[in-house]
Coordinates of C-alpha atoms in Angstrom, one line a residue:
X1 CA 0.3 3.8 -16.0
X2 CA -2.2 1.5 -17.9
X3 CA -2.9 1.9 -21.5
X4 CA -6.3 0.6 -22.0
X5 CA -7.7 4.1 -22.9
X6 CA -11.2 2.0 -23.9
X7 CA -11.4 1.8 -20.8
X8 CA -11.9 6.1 -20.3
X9 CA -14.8 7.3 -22.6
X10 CA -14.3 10.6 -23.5
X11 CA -17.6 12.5 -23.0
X12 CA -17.2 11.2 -19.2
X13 CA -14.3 13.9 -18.9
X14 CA -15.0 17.5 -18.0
X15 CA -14.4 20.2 -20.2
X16 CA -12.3 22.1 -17.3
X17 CA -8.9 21.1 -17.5
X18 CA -8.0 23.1 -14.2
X19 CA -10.7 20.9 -12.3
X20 CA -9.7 17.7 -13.6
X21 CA -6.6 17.8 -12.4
X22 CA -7.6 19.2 -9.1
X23 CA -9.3 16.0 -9.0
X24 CA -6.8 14.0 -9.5
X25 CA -5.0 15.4 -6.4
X26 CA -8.1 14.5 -4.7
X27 CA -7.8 11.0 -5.4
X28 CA -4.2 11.1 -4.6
X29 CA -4.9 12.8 -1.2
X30 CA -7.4 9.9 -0.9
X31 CA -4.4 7.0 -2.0
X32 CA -2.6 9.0 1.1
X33 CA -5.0 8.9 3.9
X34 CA -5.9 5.4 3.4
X35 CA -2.8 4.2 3.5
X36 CA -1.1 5.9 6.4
X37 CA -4.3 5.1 8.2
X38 CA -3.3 1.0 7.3
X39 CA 0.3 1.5 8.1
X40 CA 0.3 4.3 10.9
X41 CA 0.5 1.9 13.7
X42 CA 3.5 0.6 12.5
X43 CA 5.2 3.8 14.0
X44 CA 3.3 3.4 17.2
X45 CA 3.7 -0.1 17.6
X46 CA 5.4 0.7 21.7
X47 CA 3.1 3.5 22.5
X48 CA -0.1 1.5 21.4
X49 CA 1.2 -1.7 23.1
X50 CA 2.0 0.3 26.5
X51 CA -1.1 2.4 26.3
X52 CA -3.9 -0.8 25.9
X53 CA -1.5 -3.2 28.0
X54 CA -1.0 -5.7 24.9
X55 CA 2.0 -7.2 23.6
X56 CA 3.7 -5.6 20.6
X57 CA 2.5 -8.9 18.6
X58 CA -1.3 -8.0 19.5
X59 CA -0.2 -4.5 18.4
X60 CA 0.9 -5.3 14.9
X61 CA -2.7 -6.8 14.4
X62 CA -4.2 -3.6 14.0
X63 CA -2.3 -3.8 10.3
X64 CA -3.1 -7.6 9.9
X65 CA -7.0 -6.8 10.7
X66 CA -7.4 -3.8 8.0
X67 CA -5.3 -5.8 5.4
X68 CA -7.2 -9.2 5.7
X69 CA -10.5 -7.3 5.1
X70 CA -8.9 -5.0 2.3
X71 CA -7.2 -7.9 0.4
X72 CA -10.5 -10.5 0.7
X73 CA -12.7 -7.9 0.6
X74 CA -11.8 -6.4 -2.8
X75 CA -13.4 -8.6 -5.7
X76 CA -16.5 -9.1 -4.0
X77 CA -17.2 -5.3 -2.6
X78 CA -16.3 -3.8 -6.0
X79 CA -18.9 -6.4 -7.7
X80 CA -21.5 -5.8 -5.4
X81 CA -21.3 -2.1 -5.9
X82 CA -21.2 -2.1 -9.5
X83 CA -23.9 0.0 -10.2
X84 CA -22.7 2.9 -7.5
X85 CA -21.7 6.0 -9.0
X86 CA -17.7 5.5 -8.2
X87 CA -17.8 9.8 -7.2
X88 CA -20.5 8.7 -4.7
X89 CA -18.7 5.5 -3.6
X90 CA -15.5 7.5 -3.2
X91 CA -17.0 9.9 -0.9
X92 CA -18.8 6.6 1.4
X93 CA -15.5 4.9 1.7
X94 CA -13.7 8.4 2.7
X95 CA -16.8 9.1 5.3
X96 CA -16.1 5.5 6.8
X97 CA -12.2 6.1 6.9
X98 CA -12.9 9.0 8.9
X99 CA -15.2 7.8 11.5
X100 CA -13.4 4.8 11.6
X101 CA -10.2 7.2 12.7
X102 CA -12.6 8.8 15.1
X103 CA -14.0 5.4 16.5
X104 CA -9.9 4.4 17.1
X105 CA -8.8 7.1 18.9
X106 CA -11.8 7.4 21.6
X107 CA -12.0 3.7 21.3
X108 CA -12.1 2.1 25.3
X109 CA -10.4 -1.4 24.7
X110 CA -8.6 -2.9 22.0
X111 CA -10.8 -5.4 20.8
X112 CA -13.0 -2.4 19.3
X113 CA -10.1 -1.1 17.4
X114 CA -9.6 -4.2 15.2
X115 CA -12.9 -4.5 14.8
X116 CA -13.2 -0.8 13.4
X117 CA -9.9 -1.7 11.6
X118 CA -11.2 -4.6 10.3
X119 CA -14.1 -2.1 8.2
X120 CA -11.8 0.3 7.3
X121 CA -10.0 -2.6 5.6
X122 CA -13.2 -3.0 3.7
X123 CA -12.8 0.5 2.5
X124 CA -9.4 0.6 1.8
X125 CA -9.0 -2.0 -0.5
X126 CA -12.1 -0.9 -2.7
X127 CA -10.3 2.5 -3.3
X128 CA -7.5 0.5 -4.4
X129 CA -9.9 -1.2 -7.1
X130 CA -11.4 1.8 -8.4
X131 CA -9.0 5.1 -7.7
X132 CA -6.5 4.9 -10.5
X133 CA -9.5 4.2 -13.3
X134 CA -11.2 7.1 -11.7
X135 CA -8.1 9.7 -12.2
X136 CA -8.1 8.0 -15.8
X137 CA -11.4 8.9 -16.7
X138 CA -11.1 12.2 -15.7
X139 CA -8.8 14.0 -17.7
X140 CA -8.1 14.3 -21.4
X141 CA -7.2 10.5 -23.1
X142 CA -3.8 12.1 -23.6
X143 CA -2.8 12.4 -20.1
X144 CA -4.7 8.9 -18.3
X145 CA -1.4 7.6 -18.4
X146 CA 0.3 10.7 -16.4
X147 CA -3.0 10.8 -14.0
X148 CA -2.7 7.1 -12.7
X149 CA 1.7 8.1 -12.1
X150 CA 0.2 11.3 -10.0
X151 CA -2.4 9.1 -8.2
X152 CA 0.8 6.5 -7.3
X153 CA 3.1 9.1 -6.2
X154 CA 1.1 9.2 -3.0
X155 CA 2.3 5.9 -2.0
X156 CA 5.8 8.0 -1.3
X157 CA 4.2 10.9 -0.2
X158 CA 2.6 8.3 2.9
X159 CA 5.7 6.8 3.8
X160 CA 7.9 10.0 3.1
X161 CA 5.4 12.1 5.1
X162 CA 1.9 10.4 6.5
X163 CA 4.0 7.9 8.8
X164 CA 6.7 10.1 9.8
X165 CA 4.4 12.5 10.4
X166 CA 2.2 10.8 13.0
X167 CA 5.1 9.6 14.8
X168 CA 5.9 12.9 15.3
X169 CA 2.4 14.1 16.5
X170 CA 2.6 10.7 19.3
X171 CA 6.1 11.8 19.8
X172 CA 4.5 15.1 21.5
X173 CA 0.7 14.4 22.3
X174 CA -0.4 10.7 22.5
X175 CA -1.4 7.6 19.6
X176 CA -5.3 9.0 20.1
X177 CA -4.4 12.5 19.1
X178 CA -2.7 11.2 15.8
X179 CA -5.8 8.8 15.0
X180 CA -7.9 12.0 15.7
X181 CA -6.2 14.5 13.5
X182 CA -6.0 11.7 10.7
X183 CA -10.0 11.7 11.3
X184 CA -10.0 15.3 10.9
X185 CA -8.1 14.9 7.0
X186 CA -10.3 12.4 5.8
X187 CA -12.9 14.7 6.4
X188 CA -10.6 17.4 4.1
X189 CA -10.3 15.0 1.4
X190 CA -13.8 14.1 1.7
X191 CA -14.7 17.7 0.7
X192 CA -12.0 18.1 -1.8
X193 CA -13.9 14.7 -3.5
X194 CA -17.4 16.1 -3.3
X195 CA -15.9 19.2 -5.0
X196 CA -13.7 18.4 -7.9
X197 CA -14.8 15.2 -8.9
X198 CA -17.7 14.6 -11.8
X199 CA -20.2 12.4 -11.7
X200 CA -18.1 8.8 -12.8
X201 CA -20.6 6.1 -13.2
X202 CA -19.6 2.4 -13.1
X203 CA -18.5 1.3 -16.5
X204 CA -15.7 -1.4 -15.8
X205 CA -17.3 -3.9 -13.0
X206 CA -15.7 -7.2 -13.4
X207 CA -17.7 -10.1 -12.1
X208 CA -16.5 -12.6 -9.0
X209 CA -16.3 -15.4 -11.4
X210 CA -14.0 -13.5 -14.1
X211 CA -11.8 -11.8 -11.3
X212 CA -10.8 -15.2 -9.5
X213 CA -10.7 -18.0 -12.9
X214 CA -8.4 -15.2 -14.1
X215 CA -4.8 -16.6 -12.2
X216 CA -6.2 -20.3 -13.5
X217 CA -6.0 -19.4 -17.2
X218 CA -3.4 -17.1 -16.9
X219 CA 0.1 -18.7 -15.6
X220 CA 2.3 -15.8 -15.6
X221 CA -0.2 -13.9 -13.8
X222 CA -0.3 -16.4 -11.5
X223 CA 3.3 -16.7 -11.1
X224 CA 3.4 -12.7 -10.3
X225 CA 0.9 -13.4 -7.8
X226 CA 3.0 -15.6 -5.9
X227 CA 6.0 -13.5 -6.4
X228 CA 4.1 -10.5 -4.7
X229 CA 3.0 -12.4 -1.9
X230 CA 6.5 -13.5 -0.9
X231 CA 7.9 -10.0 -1.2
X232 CA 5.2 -8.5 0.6
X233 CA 5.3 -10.7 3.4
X234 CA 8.9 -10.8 3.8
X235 CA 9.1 -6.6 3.4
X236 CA 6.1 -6.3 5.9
X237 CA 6.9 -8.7 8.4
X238 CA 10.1 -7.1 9.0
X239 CA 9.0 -3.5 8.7
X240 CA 6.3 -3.5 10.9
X241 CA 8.4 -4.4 13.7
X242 CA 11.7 -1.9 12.8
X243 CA 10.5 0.9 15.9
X244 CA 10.8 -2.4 18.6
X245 CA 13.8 -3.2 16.4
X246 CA 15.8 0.0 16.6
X247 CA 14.6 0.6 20.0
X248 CA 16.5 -3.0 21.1
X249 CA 19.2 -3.2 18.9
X250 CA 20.6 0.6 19.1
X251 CA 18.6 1.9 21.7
X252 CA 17.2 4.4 19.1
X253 CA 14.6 7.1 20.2
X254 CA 11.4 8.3 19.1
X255 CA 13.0 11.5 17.3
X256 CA 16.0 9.2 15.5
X257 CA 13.3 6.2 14.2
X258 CA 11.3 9.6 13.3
X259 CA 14.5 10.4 10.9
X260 CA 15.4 7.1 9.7
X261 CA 11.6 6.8 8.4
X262 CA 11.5 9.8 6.6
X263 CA 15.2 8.5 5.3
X264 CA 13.7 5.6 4.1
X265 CA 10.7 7.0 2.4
X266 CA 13.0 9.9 0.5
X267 CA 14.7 6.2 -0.4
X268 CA 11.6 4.4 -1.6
X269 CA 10.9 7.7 -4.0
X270 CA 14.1 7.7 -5.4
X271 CA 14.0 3.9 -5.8
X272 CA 10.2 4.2 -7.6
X273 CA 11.8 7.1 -9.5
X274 CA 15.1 5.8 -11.0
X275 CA 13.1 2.0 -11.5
X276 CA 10.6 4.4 -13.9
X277 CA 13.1 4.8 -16.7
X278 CA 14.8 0.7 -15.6
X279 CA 11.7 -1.1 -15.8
X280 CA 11.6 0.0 -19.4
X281 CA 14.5 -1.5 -20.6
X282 CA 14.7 -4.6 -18.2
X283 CA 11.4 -5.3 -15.8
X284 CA 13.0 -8.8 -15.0
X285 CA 16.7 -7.0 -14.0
X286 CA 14.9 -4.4 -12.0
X287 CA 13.0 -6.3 -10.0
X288 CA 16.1 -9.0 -9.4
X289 CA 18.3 -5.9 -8.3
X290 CA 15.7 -4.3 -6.0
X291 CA 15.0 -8.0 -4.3
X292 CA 18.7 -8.2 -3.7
X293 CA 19.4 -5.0 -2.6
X294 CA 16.4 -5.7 -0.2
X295 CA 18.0 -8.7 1.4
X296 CA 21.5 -7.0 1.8
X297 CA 19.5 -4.3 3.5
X298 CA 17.9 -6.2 6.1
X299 CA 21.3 -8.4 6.4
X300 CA 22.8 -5.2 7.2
X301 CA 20.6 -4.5 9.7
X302 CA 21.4 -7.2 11.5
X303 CA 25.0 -7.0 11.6
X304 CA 25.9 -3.3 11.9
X305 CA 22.4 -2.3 13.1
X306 CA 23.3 -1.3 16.7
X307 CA 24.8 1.4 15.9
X308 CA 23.0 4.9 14.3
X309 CA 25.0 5.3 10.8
X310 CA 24.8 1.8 10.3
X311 CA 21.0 1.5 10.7
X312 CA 21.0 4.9 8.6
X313 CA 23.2 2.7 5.7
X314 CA 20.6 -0.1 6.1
X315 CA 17.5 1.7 5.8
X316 CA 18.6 4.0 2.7
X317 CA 19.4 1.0 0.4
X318 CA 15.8 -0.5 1.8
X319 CA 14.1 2.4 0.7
X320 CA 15.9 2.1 -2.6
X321 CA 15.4 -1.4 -3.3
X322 CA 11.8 -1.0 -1.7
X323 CA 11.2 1.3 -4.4
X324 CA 12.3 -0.4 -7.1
X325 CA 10.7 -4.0 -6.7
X326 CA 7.3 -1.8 -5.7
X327 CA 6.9 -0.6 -8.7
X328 CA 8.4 -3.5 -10.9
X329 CA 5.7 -5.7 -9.6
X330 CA 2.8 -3.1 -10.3
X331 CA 4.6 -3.5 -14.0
X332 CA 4.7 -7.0 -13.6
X333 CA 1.0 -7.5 -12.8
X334 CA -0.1 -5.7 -15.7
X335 CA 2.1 -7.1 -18.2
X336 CA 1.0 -10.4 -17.3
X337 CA -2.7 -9.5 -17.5
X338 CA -2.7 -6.0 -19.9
X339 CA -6.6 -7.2 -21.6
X340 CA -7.9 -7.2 -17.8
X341 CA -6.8 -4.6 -15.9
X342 CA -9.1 -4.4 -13.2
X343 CA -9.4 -7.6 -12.8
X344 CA -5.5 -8.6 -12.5
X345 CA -5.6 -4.8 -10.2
X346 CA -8.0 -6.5 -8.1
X347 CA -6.1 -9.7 -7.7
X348 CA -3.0 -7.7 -7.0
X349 CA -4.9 -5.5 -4.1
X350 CA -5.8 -8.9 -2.6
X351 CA -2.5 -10.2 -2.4
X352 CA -0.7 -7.8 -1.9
X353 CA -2.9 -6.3 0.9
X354 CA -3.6 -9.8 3.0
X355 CA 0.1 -10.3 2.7
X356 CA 0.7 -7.6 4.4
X357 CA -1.7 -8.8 7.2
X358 CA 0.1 -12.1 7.1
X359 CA 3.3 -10.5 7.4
X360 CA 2.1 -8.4 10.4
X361 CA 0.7 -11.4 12.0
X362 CA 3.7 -14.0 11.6
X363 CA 6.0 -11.0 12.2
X364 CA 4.3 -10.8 15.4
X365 CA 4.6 -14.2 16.5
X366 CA 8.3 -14.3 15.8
X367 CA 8.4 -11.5 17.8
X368 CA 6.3 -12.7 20.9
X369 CA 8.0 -15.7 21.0
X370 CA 11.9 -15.5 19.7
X371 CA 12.1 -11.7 19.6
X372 CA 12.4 -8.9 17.4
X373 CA 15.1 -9.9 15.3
X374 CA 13.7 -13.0 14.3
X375 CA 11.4 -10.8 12.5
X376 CA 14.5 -9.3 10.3
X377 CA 15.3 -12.6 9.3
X378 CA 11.9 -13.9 8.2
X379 CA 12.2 -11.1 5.9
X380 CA 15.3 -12.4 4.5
X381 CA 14.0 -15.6 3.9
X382 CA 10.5 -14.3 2.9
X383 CA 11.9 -11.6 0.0
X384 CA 14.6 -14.7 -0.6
X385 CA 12.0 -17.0 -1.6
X386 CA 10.5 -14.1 -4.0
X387 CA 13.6 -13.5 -5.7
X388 CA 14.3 -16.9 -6.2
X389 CA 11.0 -17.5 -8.1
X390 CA 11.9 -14.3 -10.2
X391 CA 14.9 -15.5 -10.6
X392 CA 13.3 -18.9 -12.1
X393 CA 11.0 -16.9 -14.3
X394 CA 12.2 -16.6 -18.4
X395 CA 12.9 -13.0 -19.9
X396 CA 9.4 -12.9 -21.4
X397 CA 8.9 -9.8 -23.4
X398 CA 6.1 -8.1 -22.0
X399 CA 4.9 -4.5 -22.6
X400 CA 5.2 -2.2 -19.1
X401 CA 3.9 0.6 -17.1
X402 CA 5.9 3.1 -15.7
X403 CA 4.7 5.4 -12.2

């Protein structure tokens, strides 16, 4: 994904091929527990909000809490851990993830579960800092680039799986049982950490200081930045609410949302997948395509999105187009910024994570107060204001990575 193979000194790679890339699956089981544990309550929004008697705004700030703290809490948590052996740090943010799953699903009253959500935020978006550098390091020079595309692939693997997956287990226990078992695999991962990884210590800390005068110097970094926020925002705001959505609009059930979750996720794969090979030959066309096939989704949604093949229609090209602008503005980020790439990956885990507590949060309050499908359309406007700002961008050659 990244080519700065200074950045991966060679005698830090073990000599057994076999465990290295055991490894790397670790770290990709890691990507996937962290972030179904951040988005899981967007598929239990109605249960959670029944259950604790709190609207399904409040409910939707379980994903603004975790993502404030994992966006703001990057730069800073990564510098002040800069001497922390990033195998040991792994394994304390995984031991926190777990027992903050734990704390969730025994938890007594609401306020407790954003304010466990609120550290797991911490931990999330550290791993986020440091996971893809750490699959880099670990294997042969020749194949960082394909270790940081294995270590991505687990963003599908969430939604396709992780989320589906826990609405599933609501669907025929209760929220608390889900939050449980997703205690139970961080504690799997954990182990499989502790067990594969090497010793990995820190070599690329980036000060405060470097990581935030970087967007001032850097104008098309900065311009990316702003394009991911508006994108996130607008994509999160309306997708944390689509369970409330579907269940007004087409009276959908727990087992269809199930299906047109997992639809969606098989849709974000295949958009990631086939904007691999289109980011390579036009960044700028991929991500304009993906932004508009984004906002015909969610238009969609609202017009023919009452009945079941129409909200199937709507959520495939989502998925798609998801997929595709995802991974154009990972591409983006680093092109902008390809001499600094934990920094500009540290910039892009803070915006792109507190947007998507923003997004959660305003989504919410459209919600509360002019219903749910005033949450569709502040993701029309939202991902319309990022494409716009593409759109104003020039064709700058820049180099690209592809997950």
């Amino acid at each position: 994904m990244v080519t700065q193979q200074e950045m991966i000194p060679q005698e830090e790679r073990p000599p057994s091929a076999l465990r290295a890339w055991l490894g790397v699956s670790a770290i990709t089981a890691s990507l996937f527990v962290f972030l179904t544990t951040e988005l899981m309550p967007v598929g239990l929004l109605t249960p959670l909000s029944d259950s604790l008697d709190i609207s399904v705004g409040a409910a939707g700030l379980m994903v603004t809490a975790q993502g404030v703290a994992a966006g703001l809490g990057v730069p800073f948590i990564v510098a002040w851990t800069r001497r922390v052996n990033r195998r040991m740090l792994l394994s304390t943010l995984l031991a926190i993830l777990a027992l903050g799953n734990l704390i969730t699903a025994i938890s007594p009253n609401y306020p407790l579960i954003l304010t466990t959500r609120l550290i797991m935020g911490f931990a999330s978006g550290v791993f986020w800092a440091i996971g893809v550098s750490m699959a880099m390091r670990i294997v042969p020079e020749r194949q960082a680039t394909k270790a940081a595309a294995v270590v991505m692939s687990g963003i599908s693997i969430a939604t396709v799986v992780g989320i589906p997956l826990g609405t599933i287990i609501e669907s025929y226990t209760d929220w608390r049982t889900t939050f449980v078992i997703w205690a139970g695999l961080s504690v799997l991962v954990f182990l499989a950490v502790a067990a594969t990884i090497p010793s990995l210590p820190s070599t690329n800390a980036v000060s405060v200081r470097e990581v935030f005068e970087l967007p001032l110097k850097n104008v098309q970094l900065r311009t990316v930045l702003f394009i991911v926020v508006f994108f996130v925002l607008g994509h999160f705001g309306a997708y944390t609410f689509v369970r409330p959505f579907l269940e007004d609009s087409a009276s959908a059930t727990a087992a269809f949302i199930t299906v047109v979750l997992i639809i969606f996720g098989i849709g974000g794969a295949v958009g990631n997948f086939v904007a691999g090979y289109t980011v390579n030959k036009s960044l700028r066309g991929t991500f304009i395509v993906g932004g508009m096939g984004l906002i015909a989704a969610l238009l969609l949604l609202l017009t023919i999105g009452d009945g079941k093949v129409g909200v199937l229609v709507a959520l495939i090209l989502w998925g798609l187009s998801f997929g595709a602008v995802q991974l154009s503005q990972v591409n983006m980020t680093l092109a902008a910024a390809p001499e600094t790439f934990e920094a500009a990956m540290s910039l892009n885990t803070m915006a792109y994570n507190t947007s998507i507590a923003l997004g959660a949060l305003l989504g919410g309050l459209f919600a509360d107060n002019m219903g749910v499908t005033s949450v569709v359309w502040f993701g029309v406007a939202l991902t319309g204001a990022s494409l716009l700002l593409r759109l104003g961008t020039g064709r700058k050659a820049a180099n690209t990575v592809s997950a």
